[in-house]
XYZ file of C-alpha atoms in Angstrom:
747
model
C -6.726 -130.750 -20.930
C -8.659 -131.555 -24.044
C -9.745 -135.028 -24.984
C -7.805 -136.545 -27.848
C -8.597 -138.948 -30.629
C -5.800 -140.983 -32.252
C -5.963 -141.722 -35.941
C -3.953 -144.056 -38.073
C -1.097 -142.087 -39.638
C -1.514 -141.548 -43.332
C -5.056 -142.857 -43.336
C -8.257 -141.222 -44.407
C -9.987 -139.562 -41.456
C -13.170 -141.219 -40.206
C -16.568 -140.013 -41.293
C -17.422 -138.688 -37.843
C -15.232 -135.603 -37.742
C -15.455 -132.446 -35.708
C -17.892 -130.960 -38.250
C -20.623 -133.308 -37.049
C -21.064 -131.371 -33.840
C -21.526 -128.152 -35.826
C -24.158 -129.561 -38.172
C -27.891 -128.965 -38.004
C -29.965 -131.240 -40.267
C -33.317 -129.912 -41.486
C -35.930 -132.347 -42.840
C -37.913 -130.995 -45.801
C -40.952 -132.316 -47.657
C -40.849 -132.922 -51.425
C -42.197 -129.485 -52.337
C -39.842 -127.542 -50.084
C -36.898 -129.664 -51.254
C -37.720 -128.949 -54.899
C -37.964 -125.202 -54.220
C -34.659 -125.217 -52.366
C -32.836 -126.874 -55.261
C -33.182 -123.634 -57.207
C -31.520 -121.654 -54.415
C -27.772 -121.243 -53.997
C -26.100 -122.159 -50.665
C -25.284 -118.522 -49.856
C -28.962 -117.642 -50.240
C -29.946 -120.398 -47.775
C -27.337 -119.058 -45.364
C -28.627 -115.516 -45.782
C -32.266 -116.504 -45.166
C -31.492 -118.253 -41.899
C -29.154 -115.536 -40.605
C -31.690 -112.815 -41.358
C -34.360 -114.727 -39.462
C -32.009 -115.123 -36.514
C -30.982 -111.450 -36.573
C -34.606 -110.348 -36.476
C -35.005 -112.054 -33.090
C -31.613 -111.209 -31.619
C -33.211 -109.392 -28.644
C -34.963 -112.592 -27.565
C -32.041 -114.912 -28.215
C -29.259 -112.731 -26.848
C -26.221 -113.161 -29.087
C -27.696 -114.911 -32.117
C -25.782 -117.831 -33.649
C -24.615 -117.461 -37.219
C -24.750 -119.989 -40.036
C -21.431 -120.001 -41.879
C -22.267 -122.598 -44.547
C -25.209 -124.530 -45.947
C -25.865 -127.282 -48.446
C -28.686 -129.451 -49.713
C -28.318 -133.213 -49.612
C -29.331 -135.528 -52.432
C -32.316 -136.553 -50.336
C -33.513 -132.935 -50.474
C -32.833 -132.205 -46.814
C -30.677 -129.221 -45.834
C -27.600 -129.099 -43.611
C -26.547 -125.901 -41.828
C -23.090 -125.356 -40.336
C -22.119 -123.052 -37.466
C -18.674 -122.031 -36.259
C -18.878 -124.022 -33.003
C -20.847 -126.776 -31.328
C -22.173 -124.260 -28.804
C -23.694 -122.177 -31.603
C -25.151 -125.329 -33.145
C -26.904 -126.135 -29.871
C -28.262 -122.581 -29.679
C -29.465 -122.862 -33.276
C -31.313 -126.095 -32.507
C -32.796 -124.529 -29.411
C -34.319 -121.629 -31.383
C -35.952 -123.655 -34.162
C -39.204 -121.712 -34.102
C -37.352 -118.529 -35.065
C -35.818 -119.633 -38.361
C -36.854 -123.112 -39.545
C -39.988 -121.953 -41.435
C -37.894 -119.892 -43.868
C -36.824 -123.214 -45.415
C -40.321 -124.626 -45.723
C -43.674 -124.561 -43.961
C -43.277 -128.168 -42.795
C -39.516 -128.057 -42.244
C -38.267 -129.551 -38.978
C -34.890 -130.104 -37.355
C -33.820 -133.718 -36.982
C -32.263 -134.583 -33.651
C -29.228 -136.885 -33.754
C -29.483 -140.356 -32.281
C -26.757 -142.420 -30.643
C -26.868 -146.138 -31.268
C -25.306 -149.199 -29.694
C -25.027 -152.728 -31.077
C -26.098 -155.712 -28.955
C -24.412 -158.940 -29.981
C -25.706 -162.504 -29.776
C -29.433 -161.692 -29.645
C -31.876 -164.469 -30.532
C -33.865 -163.483 -33.619
C -37.112 -165.273 -32.818
C -40.277 -163.218 -32.392
C -40.557 -164.555 -28.846
C -37.169 -163.010 -28.045
C -37.910 -159.562 -29.489
C -40.197 -158.395 -32.285
C -38.614 -155.426 -34.050
C -41.676 -155.020 -36.265
C -43.527 -153.755 -33.203
C -41.236 -150.902 -32.155
C -43.268 -149.782 -29.158
C -43.398 -153.258 -27.666
C -39.750 -154.013 -28.384
C -38.588 -150.780 -26.730
C -40.863 -151.351 -23.753
C -39.461 -154.872 -23.308
C -35.883 -153.582 -23.231
C -36.732 -150.754 -20.844
C -38.567 -153.087 -18.461
C -35.842 -155.728 -18.317
C -33.152 -153.095 -17.764
C -35.062 -150.945 -15.265
C -32.737 -151.871 -12.393
C -29.524 -151.864 -14.423
C -30.313 -148.623 -16.277
C -32.952 -146.634 -14.348
C -34.761 -144.192 -16.605
C -33.513 -145.721 -19.857
C -35.454 -144.451 -22.889
C -34.849 -146.018 -26.288
C -36.286 -144.636 -29.523
C -35.457 -147.376 -32.046
C -34.714 -151.101 -32.120
C -33.737 -152.954 -35.299
C -31.484 -155.676 -36.673
C -28.047 -154.644 -37.865
C -28.589 -156.216 -41.291
C -31.421 -157.809 -43.271
C -29.552 -161.077 -43.536
C -28.897 -161.145 -39.809
C -32.500 -161.615 -38.780
C -32.616 -164.868 -40.753
C -29.902 -166.373 -38.509
C -30.567 -167.988 -35.096
C -28.702 -165.140 -33.385
C -27.691 -161.755 -34.723
C -26.748 -158.203 -33.729
C -29.405 -155.708 -32.669
C -29.158 -151.911 -32.939
C -30.685 -149.855 -30.113
C -30.730 -146.056 -30.427
C -30.959 -143.330 -27.763
C -31.334 -139.560 -27.886
C -28.345 -138.728 -25.650
C -24.718 -139.736 -25.659
C -24.813 -140.273 -21.902
C -27.418 -143.025 -22.200
C -25.568 -144.724 -25.050
C -22.227 -144.555 -23.220
C -23.647 -146.090 -20.099
C -25.167 -148.968 -22.076
C -21.819 -149.532 -23.812
C -20.118 -149.719 -20.440
C -22.674 -151.862 -18.593
C -24.321 -153.856 -21.406
C -28.023 -154.695 -21.780
C -30.205 -157.533 -20.513
C -32.701 -159.259 -22.814
C -34.635 -162.403 -21.883
C -32.494 -162.709 -18.723
C -29.301 -162.838 -20.837
C -26.541 -160.278 -20.409
C -25.398 -158.872 -23.777
C -22.257 -156.843 -24.416
C -22.758 -153.649 -26.394
C -20.531 -151.449 -28.513
C -20.852 -148.126 -30.274
C -22.831 -148.179 -33.521
C -20.909 -146.176 -36.116
C -22.773 -145.703 -39.395
C -19.516 -145.078 -41.234
C -18.710 -148.768 -40.694
C -21.502 -149.839 -43.078
C -20.956 -150.524 -46.752
C -23.568 -148.369 -48.489
C -24.109 -148.613 -52.284
C -26.683 -146.903 -54.460
C -28.377 -149.259 -56.928
C -29.427 -146.338 -59.109
C -26.030 -144.862 -60.020
C -23.999 -147.725 -58.463
C -21.802 -145.290 -56.482
C -20.996 -145.731 -52.807
C -21.858 -143.546 -49.842
C -25.607 -143.102 -50.385
C -28.728 -145.043 -51.340
C -31.140 -144.843 -54.252
C -33.819 -142.788 -52.505
C -31.245 -140.019 -51.973
C -29.844 -140.136 -55.498
C -30.722 -137.841 -58.387
C -27.851 -138.890 -60.639
C -28.292 -140.619 -63.975
C -29.285 -144.267 -63.772
C -26.658 -146.856 -64.641
C -27.235 -150.561 -64.995
C -25.351 -152.743 -62.535
C -24.882 -155.425 -65.208
C -23.934 -153.576 -68.397
C -23.244 -149.999 -67.157
C -25.728 -148.573 -69.698
C -28.153 -145.766 -68.860
C -31.154 -147.772 -67.741
C -32.537 -149.383 -64.603
C -30.716 -152.534 -63.500
C -34.046 -154.363 -63.406
C -34.487 -153.604 -67.121
C -31.417 -155.673 -68.076
C -32.922 -158.353 -70.326
C -29.863 -160.230 -71.667
C -29.739 -162.460 -68.583
C -33.050 -163.957 -69.636
C -31.618 -165.238 -72.925
C -28.012 -165.763 -71.834
C -27.459 -167.400 -68.420
C -23.902 -165.976 -68.294
C -24.024 -162.595 -70.024
C -20.911 -160.448 -70.350
C -20.969 -157.847 -67.604
C -19.405 -154.404 -67.422
C -18.860 -152.542 -64.197
C -20.294 -149.028 -64.115
C -17.518 -147.956 -61.730
C -14.203 -149.488 -62.818
C -15.263 -150.686 -66.314
C -14.131 -154.243 -65.549
C -15.937 -157.339 -66.787
C -18.059 -157.949 -63.710
C -21.153 -156.512 -62.053
C -21.042 -153.240 -60.123
C -21.387 -155.084 -56.789
C -18.810 -157.782 -57.524
C -16.056 -158.331 -54.952
C -13.585 -158.202 -57.865
C -14.376 -154.512 -58.450
C -11.421 -152.265 -57.529
C -13.782 -149.509 -56.463
C -15.615 -151.885 -54.127
C -12.344 -153.156 -52.720
C -11.362 -149.572 -51.903
C -14.677 -149.014 -50.178
C -14.338 -152.255 -48.210
C -10.879 -151.131 -47.109
C -12.329 -147.795 -45.990
C -15.056 -149.543 -44.012
C -12.520 -151.889 -42.385
C -10.375 -148.896 -41.431
C -13.397 -147.087 -40.005
C -14.287 -150.201 -38.023
C -10.766 -150.480 -36.607
C -10.687 -146.783 -35.685
C -14.195 -146.884 -34.292
C -14.244 -145.171 -30.892
C -15.257 -147.019 -27.754
C -17.560 -144.281 -26.470
C -19.362 -141.229 -27.792
C -17.484 -138.037 -27.036
C -19.175 -135.977 -24.331
C -18.571 -132.355 -23.429
C -18.479 -131.823 -19.689
C -21.618 -129.709 -19.679
C -23.596 -132.529 -21.231
C -26.956 -133.387 -19.778
C -27.611 -136.186 -17.340
C -27.861 -139.824 -18.240
C -30.519 -142.254 -17.029
C -32.627 -141.251 -14.110
C -30.985 -137.868 -13.729
C -27.656 -139.392 -12.821
C -24.502 -137.403 -13.419
C -22.444 -137.570 -16.519
C -21.769 -141.121 -17.620
C -18.245 -142.163 -16.888
C -16.296 -144.301 -19.184
C -13.310 -143.581 -21.292
C -14.134 -141.158 -24.018
C -10.696 -141.698 -25.247
C -12.053 -141.249 -28.661
C -15.392 -140.758 -30.257
C -17.504 -139.092 -32.864
C -17.108 -135.341 -32.939
C -13.396 -135.467 -32.110
C -11.616 -132.329 -31.090
C -8.057 -132.144 -32.290
C -5.252 -131.858 -29.758
C -4.015 -128.378 -28.878
C -0.789 -127.365 -30.486
C -0.189 -124.076 -28.742
C -0.904 -122.537 -25.393
C -0.476 -119.158 -23.894
C -0.802 -117.711 -20.421
C -1.995 -114.119 -20.497
C -1.805 -112.761 -16.966
C -0.629 -113.891 -13.558
C -1.901 -112.051 -10.496
C 0.352 -112.678 -7.536
C -1.674 -111.015 -4.818
C -0.966 -112.188 -1.305
C -3.906 -114.526 -1.437
C -4.651 -118.096 -0.663
C -8.075 -119.732 -0.767
C -9.674 -121.033 2.381
C -10.737 -124.659 2.678
C -14.052 -125.384 1.014
C -14.462 -129.122 1.396
C -12.026 -131.394 3.209
C -13.677 -134.704 3.878
C -10.439 -136.544 4.509
C -8.001 -133.934 5.754
C -7.547 -131.904 8.943
C -8.456 -128.246 9.055
C -5.105 -126.561 9.402
C -3.917 -123.503 7.522
C -0.669 -121.662 8.000
C 1.258 -119.029 6.166
C 1.805 -119.685 2.513
C 5.563 -119.951 1.998
C 6.252 -122.083 -1.040
C 4.290 -123.163 -4.044
C 4.782 -125.449 -6.973
C 3.199 -124.303 -10.199
C 1.843 -126.502 -12.952
C -0.641 -125.346 -15.533
C -2.525 -127.249 -18.171
C -5.215 -126.013 -20.500
C -6.974 -126.413 -23.790
C -7.131 -124.344 -26.951
C -9.483 -121.514 -27.645
C -10.423 -118.235 -26.020
C -11.800 -118.456 -22.505
C -14.081 -115.620 -21.524
C -13.843 -114.525 -17.908
C -16.934 -115.045 -15.800
C -16.502 -113.359 -12.436
C -20.005 -114.270 -11.249
C -19.753 -118.051 -11.557
C -21.863 -119.240 -8.608
C -19.811 -122.378 -7.959
C -16.527 -120.491 -7.783
C -15.423 -119.623 -4.263
C -12.768 -117.022 -3.577
C -11.149 -115.726 -0.438
C -8.252 -113.522 0.588
C -5.661 -115.600 2.467
C -2.225 -114.626 3.689
C 1.151 -115.308 2.200
C 2.703 -114.868 -1.186
C 3.964 -116.931 -4.063
C 2.973 -118.278 -7.440
C 0.122 -120.554 -8.409
C 0.365 -124.269 -8.837
C -1.427 -126.741 -11.056
C -0.667 -130.432 -10.593
C 1.918 -132.247 -8.534
C 2.210 -135.145 -6.226
C 4.728 -136.061 -3.637
C 6.579 -138.969 -2.271
C 7.604 -139.091 1.376
C 10.884 -140.863 2.103
C 11.129 -143.214 5.038
C 13.820 -141.077 6.630
C 13.357 -137.742 8.304
C 14.921 -136.008 5.306
C 12.067 -136.827 2.941
C 11.995 -136.702 -0.838
C 8.726 -135.540 -2.373
C 8.055 -136.686 -5.909
C 5.192 -134.937 -7.716
C 3.700 -137.068 -10.474
C 0.860 -135.311 -12.321
C -1.166 -137.335 -14.800
C -4.191 -136.626 -16.995
C -6.056 -139.941 -17.317
C -8.653 -138.569 -19.814
C -11.649 -139.981 -17.897
C -10.626 -143.551 -18.678
C -11.130 -146.192 -15.999
C -10.262 -149.402 -17.832
C -7.608 -148.087 -20.200
C -5.712 -145.759 -17.838
C -6.777 -145.524 -14.184
C -7.230 -149.240 -13.461
C -3.726 -150.135 -14.629
C -2.133 -146.946 -13.250
C -3.382 -147.463 -9.694
C -2.407 -151.148 -9.813
C 1.107 -150.449 -11.044
C 3.660 -151.706 -8.526
C 5.654 -148.478 -8.895
C 2.798 -146.207 -7.861
C 3.648 -146.717 -4.176
C 6.859 -144.747 -4.562
C 4.850 -141.531 -4.841
C 3.530 -139.576 -1.907
C 0.771 -137.753 -3.770
C -0.835 -138.608 -7.090
C -2.515 -135.673 -8.780
C -5.073 -136.750 -11.333
C -6.882 -134.743 -13.986
C -10.047 -135.864 -15.778
C -10.561 -138.868 -13.464
C -13.168 -141.493 -14.262
C -16.533 -140.500 -12.775
C -18.747 -142.947 -10.929
C -22.305 -142.473 -12.270
C -23.967 -143.442 -8.983
C -22.003 -141.338 -6.492
C -19.521 -138.495 -6.629
C -16.255 -140.412 -6.522
C -13.773 -142.120 -8.826
C -12.007 -145.468 -9.240
C -10.040 -146.246 -6.059
C -8.756 -149.846 -5.846
C -5.968 -149.117 -3.315
C -7.633 -147.549 -0.244
C -5.151 -149.406 1.944
C -2.318 -147.280 0.561
C -3.809 -143.939 -0.539
C -6.456 -141.512 0.699
C -8.700 -140.059 -2.019
C -9.436 -136.315 -1.994
C -12.324 -135.879 -4.418
C -14.817 -133.004 -4.429
C -18.445 -134.008 -3.882
C -19.608 -132.770 -7.271
C -20.706 -134.666 -10.387
C -18.553 -132.380 -12.574
C -15.280 -132.962 -10.703
C -12.259 -133.086 -13.006
C -9.348 -132.917 -10.540
C -8.469 -135.026 -7.517
C -5.592 -136.123 -5.276
C -4.443 -139.511 -4.000
C -2.415 -138.968 -0.783
C -0.283 -141.761 0.564
C -1.443 -142.988 3.970
C 2.138 -143.080 5.229
C 2.055 -139.255 5.244
C 0.583 -138.118 8.592
C -2.788 -136.458 8.153
C -1.589 -133.585 10.324
C 0.868 -132.595 7.598
C -1.577 -131.973 4.780
C -4.823 -130.178 4.097
C -6.937 -130.275 0.933
C -8.973 -127.295 -0.277
C -11.666 -127.851 -2.913
C -12.498 -124.529 -4.594
C -14.480 -125.850 -7.555
C -14.878 -128.945 -9.692
C -11.823 -127.846 -11.704
C -9.578 -126.451 -8.980
C -8.230 -128.048 -5.809
C -5.241 -127.226 -3.635
C -3.218 -129.333 -1.225
C -1.157 -127.723 1.518
C 1.773 -129.908 2.552
C 3.703 -129.060 5.713
C 7.162 -130.403 6.283
C 8.844 -130.759 9.636
C 10.062 -127.174 9.468
C 7.959 -124.036 9.031
C 9.774 -123.116 5.845
C 8.866 -126.450 4.280
C 5.204 -125.608 3.599
C 4.334 -126.180 -0.064
C 1.060 -125.441 -1.849
C 0.184 -127.454 -4.924
C -2.708 -126.317 -7.103
C -4.401 -128.868 -9.329
C -6.178 -126.975 -12.112
C -8.108 -128.237 -15.101
C -8.716 -125.518 -17.686
C -11.747 -126.413 -19.867
C -11.773 -126.367 -23.656
C -13.082 -123.010 -24.770
C -14.969 -124.419 -27.756
C -17.033 -126.609 -25.428
C -17.273 -124.364 -22.372
C -16.672 -120.804 -23.516
C -17.686 -119.201 -20.218
C -16.181 -121.663 -17.770
C -12.492 -120.801 -17.550
C -11.000 -122.101 -14.322
C -8.046 -119.778 -14.536
C -10.085 -116.742 -13.614
C -10.892 -118.458 -10.317
C -7.374 -119.228 -9.332
C -6.556 -115.522 -8.759
C -2.864 -116.306 -8.647
C -3.036 -117.272 -12.330
C -5.297 -115.746 -14.971
C -4.848 -117.626 -18.209
C -6.120 -117.469 -21.725
C -5.365 -120.124 -24.329
C -5.165 -119.733 -28.061
C -5.798 -122.206 -30.847
C -3.747 -123.199 -33.848
C -4.370 -119.953 -35.652
C -2.131 -118.184 -33.134
C 0.628 -120.768 -33.148
C 3.162 -118.586 -34.945
C 2.342 -115.326 -33.218
C 5.646 -113.745 -32.199
C 3.809 -111.186 -30.050
C 2.164 -113.889 -27.996
C 5.501 -115.591 -27.420
C 6.894 -112.271 -26.196
C 3.891 -111.784 -23.910
C 4.367 -115.226 -22.387
C 8.069 -114.648 -21.763
C 7.331 -111.247 -20.230
C 4.692 -112.779 -17.981
C 7.022 -115.506 -16.689
C 9.831 -112.999 -16.242
C 7.627 -110.524 -14.362
C 6.554 -113.091 -11.764
C 9.846 -115.019 -11.686
C 8.226 -118.302 -12.685
C 10.647 -120.952 -13.868
C 9.862 -123.978 -16.018
C 11.016 -127.022 -14.087
C 11.579 -129.462 -16.939
C 13.826 -129.062 -19.963
C 12.393 -126.800 -22.704
C 11.056 -128.867 -25.591
C 9.953 -131.752 -23.387
C 7.026 -133.542 -25.037
C 4.094 -133.931 -22.651
C 1.334 -134.866 -25.113
C 1.420 -137.543 -27.819
C -1.287 -138.892 -30.081
C -0.762 -140.360 -33.525
C 1.862 -138.175 -35.169
C 1.064 -135.204 -33.003
C 3.577 -134.243 -30.332
C 3.441 -131.050 -28.337
C 3.896 -129.482 -24.921
C 0.660 -128.430 -23.242
C 1.510 -129.245 -19.617
C 3.617 -126.567 -17.951
C 5.323 -127.158 -14.596
C 6.281 -123.830 -13.058
C 7.736 -122.918 -9.671
C 8.502 -119.774 -7.707
C 12.088 -118.871 -6.771
C 11.484 -119.869 -3.139
C 11.053 -123.463 -4.306
C 14.083 -123.588 -6.575
C 16.522 -124.439 -3.774
C 14.410 -127.509 -2.946
C 14.054 -128.658 -6.529
C 15.876 -131.842 -7.535
C 14.418 -132.897 -10.886
C 11.379 -132.829 -13.163
C 11.004 -135.308 -15.984
C 8.556 -137.498 -17.905
C 7.986 -140.738 -15.985
C 8.043 -143.142 -18.931
C 7.748 -146.175 -16.662
C 4.403 -144.865 -15.369
C 2.806 -144.296 -18.780
C -0.536 -146.094 -19.089
C -1.846 -145.212 -22.562
C -3.082 -141.699 -21.871
C -2.261 -139.093 -24.511
C -0.814 -136.966 -21.715
C 2.511 -138.219 -20.394
C 3.010 -138.343 -16.602
C 5.464 -135.839 -15.160
C 7.538 -136.629 -12.093
C 8.974 -133.812 -9.967
C 11.288 -134.421 -7.016
C 11.601 -131.942 -4.155
C 13.765 -132.218 -1.052
C 11.588 -131.540 1.996
C 11.831 -132.838 5.540
C 8.918 -135.103 6.279
C 7.832 -137.740 8.744
C 5.645 -140.745 8.114
C 3.246 -142.975 9.943
C 4.181 -146.532 10.757
C 2.785 -149.119 8.398
C -0.414 -150.703 9.670
C -0.369 -154.411 10.439
C -3.340 -156.759 10.432
C -4.005 -159.838 12.494
C -3.977 -163.062 10.503
C -7.065 -164.626 12.026
C -6.810 -167.756 9.921
C -3.487 -168.526 11.661
C -4.766 -168.003 15.213
C -3.630 -170.511 17.816
C -7.160 -171.247 19.069
C -6.018 -173.447 21.976
C -3.791 -170.712 23.339
C -6.483 -168.112 22.738
C -9.153 -170.065 24.683
C -6.699 -170.888 27.460
C -5.670 -167.273 27.996
C -9.250 -165.976 27.769
C -10.202 -168.244 30.680
C -7.719 -166.468 32.926
C -9.295 -163.921 35.268
C -9.655 -160.364 34.031
C -8.269 -157.421 36.014
C -9.742 -156.900 39.455
C -13.052 -155.034 39.198
C -13.114 -151.480 40.517
C -16.088 -149.375 41.630
C -17.890 -147.686 38.734
C -18.756 -144.366 40.326
C -18.178 -141.915 37.525
C -17.289 -141.637 33.833
C -13.573 -141.804 34.500
C -13.856 -145.063 36.418
C -15.936 -146.576 33.601
C -13.341 -145.560 31.009
C -10.557 -147.005 33.163
C -12.365 -150.324 33.520
C -13.122 -150.603 29.784
C -9.516 -149.743 28.947
C -8.198 -152.444 31.269
C -10.484 -155.112 29.773
C -9.610 -154.059 26.218
C -5.887 -154.147 26.937
C -6.190 -157.600 28.474
C -8.029 -159.010 25.461
C -5.599 -157.312 23.044
C -2.660 -158.837 24.886
C -4.191 -162.309 24.536
C -4.847 -161.795 20.820
C -1.289 -160.569 20.229
C 0.080 -163.724 21.835
C -2.144 -166.113 19.899
C -2.503 -164.416 16.502
C 0.394 -163.345 14.266
C 0.303 -160.066 12.357
C 1.174 -159.277 8.790
C 1.833 -156.064 6.945
C -0.052 -155.286 3.763
C 2.027 -155.776 0.696
C 2.014 -152.514 -1.275
C 1.898 -154.584 -4.442
C -1.080 -156.680 -3.440
C -4.130 -155.480 -5.389
C -7.083 -157.822 -5.741
C -8.759 -158.352 -9.064
C -5.744 -157.571 -11.266
C -4.515 -160.754 -12.931
C -1.190 -161.627 -14.483
C -2.888 -161.578 -17.879
C -3.845 -157.918 -17.305
C -0.273 -157.132 -16.330
C 1.097 -158.779 -19.479
C -1.392 -156.887 -21.667
C -0.346 -153.655 -19.978
C 3.349 -154.334 -20.605
C 2.689 -155.320 -24.223
C 0.812 -152.065 -24.895
C 3.673 -150.108 -23.346
C 6.272 -151.919 -25.463
C 4.328 -151.318 -28.683
C 3.873 -147.635 -27.822
C 7.634 -147.263 -27.473
C 8.080 -149.116 -30.760
C 5.708 -146.720 -32.510
C 7.505 -143.702 -31.074
C 10.743 -145.034 -32.578
C 9.428 -146.230 -35.961
C 6.563 -143.796 -36.711
C 4.942 -146.114 -39.244
C 1.237 -146.885 -39.816
C 1.922 -150.553 -39.067
C 3.512 -149.728 -35.710
C 0.607 -147.439 -34.815
C -1.957 -150.099 -35.727
C -0.144 -152.693 -33.611
C -0.075 -150.327 -30.635
C -3.709 -149.300 -31.102
C -4.886 -152.901 -31.097
C -2.802 -153.745 -28.022
C -4.101 -150.680 -26.173
C -7.726 -151.477 -26.947
C -7.244 -155.135 -26.024
C -5.754 -154.092 -22.685
C -8.772 -151.875 -21.942
C -11.242 -154.624 -22.867
C -9.382 -157.238 -20.824
C -9.165 -155.039 -17.721
C -12.831 -154.101 -17.993
C -13.831 -157.758 -18.315
C -11.550 -158.874 -15.468
C -12.681 -156.182 -13.025
C -16.330 -156.800 -13.862
C -15.943 -160.533 -13.248
C -14.107 -159.892 -9.964
C -16.792 -157.460 -8.806
C -19.598 -159.869 -9.633
C -17.818 -162.665 -7.795
C -17.471 -160.495 -4.687
C -21.125 -159.481 -4.848
C -22.166 -163.110 -5.231
C -20.043 -164.117 -2.238
C -21.357 -161.227 -0.156
C -24.993 -162.081 -0.829
C -24.668 -165.825 -0.307
C -24.590 -165.700 3.524
C -24.329 -163.098 6.255
C -20.970 -164.548 7.299
C -19.533 -163.927 3.834
C -20.720 -160.321 3.903
C -18.940 -159.649 7.184
C -15.849 -161.473 5.974
C -15.594 -159.177 2.932
C -16.257 -156.078 5.056
C -13.541 -157.121 7.490
């Protein structure tokens, strides 16, 4: 499913729109800039495209420039149709850049973060010496951020460096590095500093040549206007203030009796409002496509919730499944680190499909895609999870959820929700990725097993309840975007296959469609331009009818919400063989945790058994007197140790004797399914408040309701992140204090 980026209803969109990813900025010298001013945009476009076409054999399919313009600074901006083409254009600079000027060069974007509370003294950090300042940061953060490479360090404002402490801007060349610093913070002079995304649209920028906003004087070629009297001369040439200490002013923008930079200016007030709105809507992280490069030290993609960010991609409003291939196939297990290797005939399947907009090309030679020809028949499945009842006649409740890679905002609160224990299997899409090892956030190992593919690109995973016997389920990992769980009931006819599929966004990964791998389902998704295509609707209906796939929830059910956008992009489909077991499928509103994708809950009636709940000894309540007294009693009579069997018998007898003594002297307790360490009551209240305000916004649909919900959601994420970080640091401190503490935590 595609990432989503909420915006305040009725507000002006932020500066960082989806066009930013399609831009290529070319730096020109004064001579080249002057020559280019005499050229029309279509001529610039033609020059670049002709240069690219002349080298098409070397580049393969050459990217095309669809628009061009020259900035006031003289530099040129080129636009392509997609971010992928923009990357190709930047990667083939030598082919075309010289047609714009002999010294023309492409500027690479930088990604900045803001460090707060930094001491401004030269001893703390000297921003005048860039090389030394960057080296100081890299050295102090070598263990926290291995391989960190900064390219710029500077104070956020000129006035700030005159204060005892101020905010410092640090810039990187990749989004992954910036996102990791935002998540973990930076250390300077042995002080931990929190960091946040540096968004240039949050700065008030005014030109003191023409007095307009949005650019500075060095980029301006408009007519000069005085900031005092609005006449056509340089502001510094205003002489009346020398003879009159309080001269009558006239604003060059709103014509009021004040200077052009006065806070009373209506035009300035509008700009301040825009900046405040941009600051409120500022994303937490930079948006990353899943084929982004590594972060520090070659680590995998930086986790963290790209719930929103520069270069937003709008939510999909239409989806279409092209072809379903129902061969008698079922993939063999690829990686099953936590499940037994058992495979039987495929008898039932639950189908759920989710994808993004755009056209996915089919790549049959993808090296990471594994296919096999299993036995059995049925339809494909996407996401589901199950709940095993405590009786023999079990109820399985699938609850799929796309958590949009967010740990603090979605996964942390979801997995600590007291109601999560009622599900047998949680099926997660776009889980948070640990940057140090191939796993995800898992705070409840005492209740759920995690099935996560050992791959840094993994975007699907399962959480299987430990009460379900491991002999009843098997997990198959086919790729980073496709996993299958085989669940066996107590009867042979109760076998169900659930496929968890993430279909990538075509605009970001045009040759990485997961649907081609699934074999049971071949899908192709269309964008907004095909929303009203009657032919496509007919094709979809024909496809479902041909393979007898039925939609499990009510038609028109909303599964995706962001801002004022509501749509259905998560399809839950099932084969006829599963219909007689189907009980219900609905949106689980009580399990919503601020993801744009709403959780779906499906209930199936399947016979199932369950393991007894594990109990732990309460060692702190041990009756030590009784324990010592019983341990002094003689052990079983020794027997000759002649062979392996006699040794095993003797060890078993001793172990049973000691266990009997411990059972008599030490009480046991069962783990409370609602006991999760590190999650405070304050976090719970913030979670409930965000949920209440989301419901209020869904009822009222006003900008005020959206803003209230947005602030509550962001506060919840910040609070959970802060609380979990503090809990983790406390545990690490306890573990490293003494060896006894380390073993106590491990136990």
